[in-house]
Short mmCIF file of C-alpha atoms in Angstrom, two decimals:
data_model
loop_
_atom_site.label_atom_id
_atom_site.label_comp_id
_atom_site.label_asym_id
_atom_site.label_seq_id
_atom_site.Cartn_x
_atom_site.Cartn_y
_atom_site.Cartn_z
CA UNK A 1 -14.81 21.16 -41.70
CA UNK A 2 -17.89 19.97 -43.07
CA UNK A 3 -20.38 18.77 -41.02
CA UNK A 4 -21.05 15.64 -42.22
CA UNK A 5 -16.98 14.99 -42.05
CA UNK A 6 -17.22 15.54 -38.25
CA UNK A 7 -20.51 13.42 -37.44
CA UNK A 8 -18.03 10.42 -40.09
CA UNK A 9 -14.93 11.18 -37.18
CA UNK A 10 -17.72 11.42 -34.36
CA UNK A 11 -18.97 8.03 -35.24
CA UNK A 12 -15.75 6.19 -35.70
CA UNK A 13 -14.51 7.13 -32.50
CA UNK A 14 -16.80 5.95 -31.02
CA UNK A 15 -17.52 2.91 -31.49
CA UNK A 16 -13.54 2.29 -31.45
CA UNK A 17 -13.74 3.03 -27.90
CA UNK A 18 -17.04 1.62 -27.13
CA UNK A 19 -15.27 -1.71 -28.12
CA UNK A 20 -12.02 -1.51 -25.98
CA UNK A 21 -11.60 0.51 -22.29
CA UNK A 22 -11.29 3.57 -21.92
CA UNK A 23 -7.42 2.74 -20.05
CA UNK A 24 -6.75 0.71 -23.21
CA UNK A 25 -7.16 3.24 -25.30
CA UNK A 26 -5.00 6.02 -23.34
CA UNK A 27 -2.38 3.65 -22.55
CA UNK A 28 -2.62 2.81 -26.30
CA UNK A 29 -3.25 5.02 -28.98
CA UNK A 30 -2.55 8.27 -26.83
CA UNK A 31 0.28 7.76 -24.16
CA UNK A 32 2.68 10.63 -25.10
CA UNK A 33 0.39 13.07 -24.25
CA UNK A 34 -3.82 12.55 -22.20
CA UNK A 35 -5.42 13.76 -26.29
CA UNK A 36 -5.14 12.39 -29.81
CA UNK A 37 -4.46 15.04 -32.51
CA UNK A 38 -5.18 14.69 -36.00
CA UNK A 39 -4.99 16.74 -38.25
CA UNK A 40 -3.39 17.50 -42.55
CA UNK A 41 -1.28 19.37 -44.49
CA UNK A 42 -1.90 19.22 -48.21
CA UNK A 43 -2.53 15.42 -47.80
CA UNK A 44 0.17 14.41 -45.65
CA UNK A 45 0.06 11.56 -43.36
CA UNK A 46 1.06 12.83 -40.30
CA UNK A 47 4.06 11.90 -38.66
CA UNK A 48 2.14 9.31 -36.34
CA UNK A 49 -1.07 8.53 -37.51
CA UNK A 50 -2.52 7.48 -34.34
CA UNK A 51 -6.78 8.17 -35.82
CA UNK A 52 -7.09 8.39 -39.32
CA UNK A 53 -10.37 10.62 -39.86
CA UNK A 54 -12.81 8.66 -43.58
CA UNK A 55 -12.08 11.92 -45.23
CA UNK A 56 -9.81 14.46 -45.38
CA UNK A 57 -9.72 17.57 -43.48
CA UNK A 58 -10.06 20.84 -44.84
CA UNK A 59 -5.94 22.77 -44.32
CA UNK A 60 -5.90 24.32 -41.75
CA UNK A 61 -8.27 22.63 -39.76
CA UNK A 62 -7.44 20.25 -36.59
CA UNK A 63 -9.91 17.67 -34.30
CA UNK A 64 -8.59 16.75 -30.53
CA UNK A 65 -10.17 14.58 -28.27
CA UNK A 66 -9.43 14.91 -24.56
CA UNK A 67 -9.11 12.71 -22.05
CA UNK A 68 -9.81 15.11 -19.18
CA UNK A 69 -9.62 10.83 -16.66
CA UNK A 70 -6.00 10.02 -18.33
CA UNK A 71 -4.87 13.76 -17.79
CA UNK A 72 -6.25 13.66 -13.88
CA UNK A 73 -4.24 10.46 -13.22
CA UNK A 74 -1.29 11.97 -14.64
CA UNK A 75 -1.02 15.02 -12.89
CA UNK A 76 -1.61 12.23 -9.67
CA UNK A 77 1.11 10.37 -10.58
CA UNK A 78 3.35 13.14 -11.13
CA UNK A 79 3.03 14.85 -8.85
CA UNK A 80 3.28 12.16 -5.99
CA UNK A 81 6.81 10.74 -8.08
CA UNK A 82 9.58 10.76 -5.10
CA UNK A 83 13.05 11.79 -6.71
CA UNK A 84 15.67 9.61 -6.85
CA UNK A 85 17.90 10.94 -4.40
CA UNK A 86 15.44 10.76 -1.53
CA UNK A 87 15.72 8.20 1.05
CA UNK A 88 13.18 5.70 0.08
CA UNK A 89 10.64 5.70 2.84
CA UNK A 90 8.90 2.57 2.07
CA UNK A 91 10.69 -0.96 0.57
CA UNK A 92 11.23 -0.66 -2.80
CA UNK A 93 11.51 2.91 -3.14
CA UNK A 94 13.78 2.98 -5.96
CA UNK A 95 11.22 0.71 -8.14
CA UNK A 96 10.22 3.39 -11.34
CA UNK A 97 12.02 5.12 -13.94
CA UNK A 98 12.69 8.34 -11.68
CA UNK A 99 15.27 10.78 -13.05
CA UNK A 100 18.86 10.14 -11.63
CA UNK A 101 21.37 11.82 -9.80
CA UNK A 102 24.56 10.78 -7.86
CA UNK A 103 24.13 10.08 -4.40
CA UNK A 104 26.26 10.45 -1.09
CA UNK A 105 27.44 8.22 1.05
CA UNK A 106 25.26 8.70 4.12
CA UNK A 107 22.78 8.35 1.52
CA UNK A 108 24.09 5.41 -0.86
CA UNK A 109 24.15 3.96 3.19
CA UNK A 110 20.76 4.16 4.54
CA UNK A 111 18.86 3.22 0.67
CA UNK A 112 21.90 0.09 0.76
CA UNK A 113 20.27 -1.63 4.05
CA UNK A 114 16.84 -0.50 3.43
CA UNK A 115 17.67 -2.37 0.28
CA UNK A 116 19.76 -4.94 2.12
CA UNK A 117 15.90 -5.79 4.64
CA UNK A 118 14.17 -5.64 1.82
CA UNK A 119 16.25 -8.75 -0.03
CA UNK A 120 16.05 -10.21 3.05
CA UNK A 121 12.36 -10.63 3.68
CA UNK A 122 12.07 -11.23 -0.04
CA UNK A 123 9.53 -14.48 -0.82
CA UNK A 124 8.53 -13.50 -4.50
CA UNK A 125 10.26 -17.32 -5.67
CA UNK A 126 10.09 -20.49 -3.83
CA UNK A 127 13.84 -20.39 -3.29
CA UNK A 128 12.08 -17.09 0.40
CA UNK A 129 10.96 -20.15 1.07
CA UNK A 130 14.19 -22.69 1.03
CA UNK A 131 16.94 -20.46 1.99
CA UNK A 132 18.66 -20.14 5.22
CA UNK A 133 19.49 -17.14 4.69
CA UNK A 134 18.78 -14.01 1.75
CA UNK A 135 22.11 -12.66 0.41
CA UNK A 136 21.94 -8.71 -0.56
CA UNK A 137 25.53 -8.53 -0.98
CA UNK A 138 28.44 -6.44 1.09
CA UNK A 139 31.65 -4.20 0.00
CA UNK A 140 32.29 -0.28 -0.85
CA UNK A 141 28.81 2.16 -1.05
CA UNK A 142 31.44 4.18 -3.02
CA UNK A 143 33.61 1.35 -4.94
CA UNK A 144 34.02 2.22 -8.56
CA UNK A 145 34.14 -1.04 -9.46
CA UNK A 146 30.92 -4.33 -9.08
CA UNK A 147 31.55 -8.34 -9.66
CA UNK A 148 28.26 -9.50 -10.01
CA UNK A 149 27.81 -13.75 -9.52
CA UNK A 150 24.67 -15.70 -10.32
CA UNK A 151 24.43 -16.89 -7.41
CA UNK A 152 24.80 -17.89 -3.47
CA UNK A 153 25.93 -21.71 -2.73
CA UNK A 154 26.38 -23.45 0.29
CA UNK A 155 28.59 -21.82 2.17
CA UNK A 156 26.75 -18.42 1.35
CA UNK A 157 23.69 -19.22 2.82
CA UNK A 158 24.91 -20.61 6.24
CA UNK A 159 26.95 -16.51 6.43
CA UNK A 160 25.16 -14.52 4.81
CA UNK A 161 27.75 -12.73 2.41
CA UNK A 162 28.50 -13.14 -1.23
CA UNK A 163 31.34 -15.15 -2.53
CA UNK A 164 32.93 -16.81 0.99
CA UNK A 165 33.50 -20.67 -0.02
CA UNK A 166 36.07 -22.30 -2.21
CA UNK A 167 34.48 -19.94 -5.64
CA UNK A 168 35.27 -17.10 -2.91
CA UNK A 169 38.67 -16.88 -2.07
CA UNK A 170 39.00 -17.19 -4.84
CA UNK A 171 37.78 -14.74 -6.31
CA UNK A 172 39.43 -12.35 -2.66
CA UNK A 173 42.32 -13.27 -4.81
CA UNK A 174 41.59 -12.68 -7.82
CA UNK A 175 41.15 -8.94 -6.79
CA UNK A 176 44.07 -8.74 -4.69
CA UNK A 177 46.43 -9.41 -7.93
CA UNK A 178 44.48 -6.08 -9.78
CA UNK A 179 45.63 -4.53 -6.17
CA UNK A 180 42.59 -3.48 -4.81
CA UNK A 181 41.15 -5.20 -1.51
CA UNK A 182 37.86 -6.52 -0.54
CA UNK A 183 36.40 -3.40 1.33
CA UNK A 184 37.39 -1.07 -1.83
CA UNK A 185 35.05 -3.51 -3.85
CA UNK A 186 31.17 -4.32 -4.25
CA UNK A 187 30.14 -7.46 -4.45
CA UNK A 188 27.33 -8.77 -5.63
CA UNK A 189 25.12 -11.99 -7.06
CA UNK A 190 21.75 -11.82 -9.88
CA UNK A 191 20.07 -14.72 -7.79
CA UNK A 192 19.97 -13.36 -4.27
CA UNK A 193 19.12 -16.78 -2.43
CA UNK A 194 20.73 -20.38 -2.66
CA UNK A 195 19.29 -22.17 -5.51
CA UNK A 196 19.18 -25.66 -5.12
CA UNK A 197 19.26 -28.79 -7.18
CA UNK A 198 17.95 -30.57 -4.40
CA UNK A 199 15.90 -27.92 -1.88
CA UNK A 200 13.71 -30.36 0.73
CA UNK A 201 17.98 -31.27 1.71
CA UNK A 202 19.73 -27.86 2.27
CA UNK A 203 22.95 -29.47 4.23
CA UNK A 204 23.15 -31.05 1.56
CA UNK A 205 27.36 -30.70 0.37
CA UNK A 206 27.51 -30.24 -3.92
CA UNK A 207 23.91 -29.21 -3.93
CA UNK A 208 24.08 -25.92 -6.16
CA UNK A 209 22.54 -25.06 -9.03
CA UNK A 210 22.74 -21.76 -11.83
CA UNK A 211 19.52 -19.41 -11.26
CA UNK A 212 16.95 -19.77 -13.65
CA UNK A 213 15.19 -17.13 -16.32
CA UNK A 214 12.05 -16.68 -13.23
CA UNK A 215 14.84 -16.98 -9.70
CA UNK A 216 16.70 -14.15 -11.93
CA UNK A 217 13.49 -12.32 -12.66
CA UNK A 218 11.90 -11.41 -9.16
CA UNK A 219 15.42 -11.10 -8.47
CA UNK A 220 16.83 -7.93 -10.89
CA UNK A 221 14.86 -5.21 -9.51
CA UNK A 222 17.29 -5.27 -6.08
CA UNK A 223 20.39 -5.58 -8.56
CA UNK A 224 18.99 -2.73 -10.65
CA UNK A 225 18.53 -1.18 -7.64
CA UNK A 226 21.82 -1.42 -6.29
CA UNK A 227 23.73 -0.32 -9.10
CA UNK A 228 21.84 2.49 -10.03
CA UNK A 229 22.14 3.56 -5.71
CA UNK A 230 26.09 2.92 -5.76
CA UNK A 231 26.78 3.21 -9.78
CA UNK A 232 30.29 1.68 -9.88
CA UNK A 233 31.90 2.92 -13.37
CA UNK A 234 32.61 -0.29 -14.00
CA UNK A 235 31.34 -3.84 -13.24
CA UNK A 236 32.91 -7.26 -13.78
CA UNK A 237 29.94 -10.04 -14.48
CA UNK A 238 31.26 -13.75 -13.77
CA UNK A 239 30.15 -15.85 -15.62
CA UNK A 240 27.98 -16.19 -18.06
CA UNK A 241 24.18 -16.38 -15.95
CA UNK A 242 25.67 -13.25 -15.37
CA UNK A 243 27.27 -11.80 -18.02
CA UNK A 244 23.53 -13.14 -20.15
CA UNK A 245 21.75 -11.07 -17.72
CA UNK A 246 22.67 -8.39 -17.82
CA UNK A 247 25.07 -7.86 -21.42
CA UNK A 248 21.26 -6.84 -24.15
CA UNK A 249 23.66 -8.16 -26.36
CA UNK A 250 22.70 -12.02 -25.69
CA UNK A 251 25.74 -14.95 -26.08
CA UNK A 252 27.78 -17.14 -25.00
CA UNK A 253 30.49 -16.00 -22.49
CA UNK A 254 33.23 -16.91 -25.10
CA UNK A 255 31.40 -14.54 -27.19
CA UNK A 256 31.36 -11.89 -25.39
CA UNK A 257 34.37 -11.42 -22.64
CA UNK A 258 37.08 -9.37 -24.41
CA UNK A 259 35.51 -5.95 -24.91
CA UNK A 260 32.96 -3.93 -22.74
CA UNK A 261 29.41 -2.79 -23.14
CA UNK A 262 27.58 -0.23 -21.83
CA UNK A 263 25.26 -1.00 -19.43
CA UNK A 264 21.26 -0.15 -19.80
CA UNK A 265 19.15 -2.17 -16.83
CA UNK A 266 15.71 -2.35 -16.82
CA UNK A 267 14.36 -0.61 -14.24
CA UNK A 268 16.06 2.14 -13.54
CA UNK A 269 18.20 5.22 -15.52
CA UNK A 270 21.98 5.43 -14.25
CA UNK A 271 22.86 8.87 -13.27
CA UNK A 272 26.14 7.83 -15.27
CA UNK A 273 27.22 5.33 -17.89
CA UNK A 274 28.88 2.59 -16.71
CA UNK A 275 30.76 -0.52 -18.68
CA UNK A 276 30.25 -3.96 -18.39
CA UNK A 277 32.90 -6.44 -18.90
CA UNK A 278 31.98 -10.50 -18.75
CA UNK A 279 35.04 -12.76 -17.15
CA UNK A 280 34.92 -16.93 -16.18
CA UNK A 281 32.84 -17.55 -13.24
CA UNK A 282 35.91 -18.77 -10.38
CA UNK A 283 34.24 -21.83 -9.98
CA UNK A 284 34.32 -22.64 -13.09
CA UNK A 285 38.31 -21.06 -12.91
CA UNK A 286 38.49 -23.90 -9.86
CA UNK A 287 36.92 -26.19 -12.68
CA UNK A 288 39.88 -25.13 -15.53
CA UNK A 289 42.78 -23.00 -13.35
CA UNK A 290 44.24 -23.81 -17.90
CA UNK A 291 41.69 -20.40 -17.67
CA UNK A 292 42.41 -18.75 -15.13
CA UNK A 293 45.05 -16.02 -18.08
CA UNK A 294 42.34 -15.41 -20.03
CA UNK A 295 40.62 -13.99 -16.60
CA UNK A 296 43.74 -12.42 -15.50
CA UNK A 297 43.40 -10.52 -19.77
CA UNK A 298 40.32 -9.51 -19.23
CA UNK A 299 40.64 -8.73 -15.89
CA UNK A 300 43.87 -6.33 -16.78
CA UNK A 301 42.06 -4.82 -19.37
CA UNK A 302 39.23 -3.40 -16.14
CA UNK A 303 42.82 -2.57 -14.46
CA UNK A 304 44.03 0.15 -17.68
CA UNK A 305 40.67 1.34 -17.36
CA UNK A 306 40.69 1.94 -13.23
CA UNK A 307 44.36 3.09 -13.10
CA UNK A 308 46.00 0.32 -11.36
CA UNK A 309 48.89 -1.68 -12.10
CA UNK A 310 48.74 -4.16 -9.09
CA UNK A 311 49.96 -6.12 -6.69
CA UNK A 312 52.87 -5.08 -6.07
CA UNK A 313 55.36 -7.89 -5.44
#
């Protein structure tokens, strides 16, 4: 490399770093290794042109600019990152993208209990100050099938359990028709607290609403941790709110129904593939009984995958 080329390149880097905070530069331009490497090979463009020199460098020469502070931070973070299979020492220990491993029953039970305790003490969004009880979810920690609704209602808010009102009674019948019991599946909601149209009067009946985008965002990591711990083979998303929150190809419920999707979480990598199917919420079926036939067709798709023959008559 000629001395002029080196001086020009050093000047460009100096000006760039002077205009930006070093941490921002590391996060954007040098996120993969903690360094920036620039090389030229017979005038060809590099695969990732993160820092183009002002003049071509002679063949075979390479300039590397190191960021020791970034390397030290990465080494400390790597050393302190907990394994996914460890039981959480503190609340929220499952946040992050650890390498996933299937847990045993005891580990799942402990992890879900710790998470439920975190949810019950959560006040990340306004729902935490208006609820009577948080509703983490319940069921078999080793369940192959998980049902996910949108949010707790009046009865769920009082009991701290999911799907215990009229819609829950219908869901119990749907599960029984599949040849399962409530104790064999896991049931949860996108939102963990009761969304109300009139939060100043929680004693009112008919005071339910769907969770909004902000409330879903606050609860999402809780649900994703539950899914990753249980790691069911199949999930049934009950209603459009749940389906569109969990299926990346978000469309109307009618467009999402009738096929399985591969589930991908935002905050945690799953230990094994999980498939998700969307169907009607039981509350919608109570309002529109003619939809029950279509919902049963959806559930039969899951039954065929799990080898279920349905309730004996």
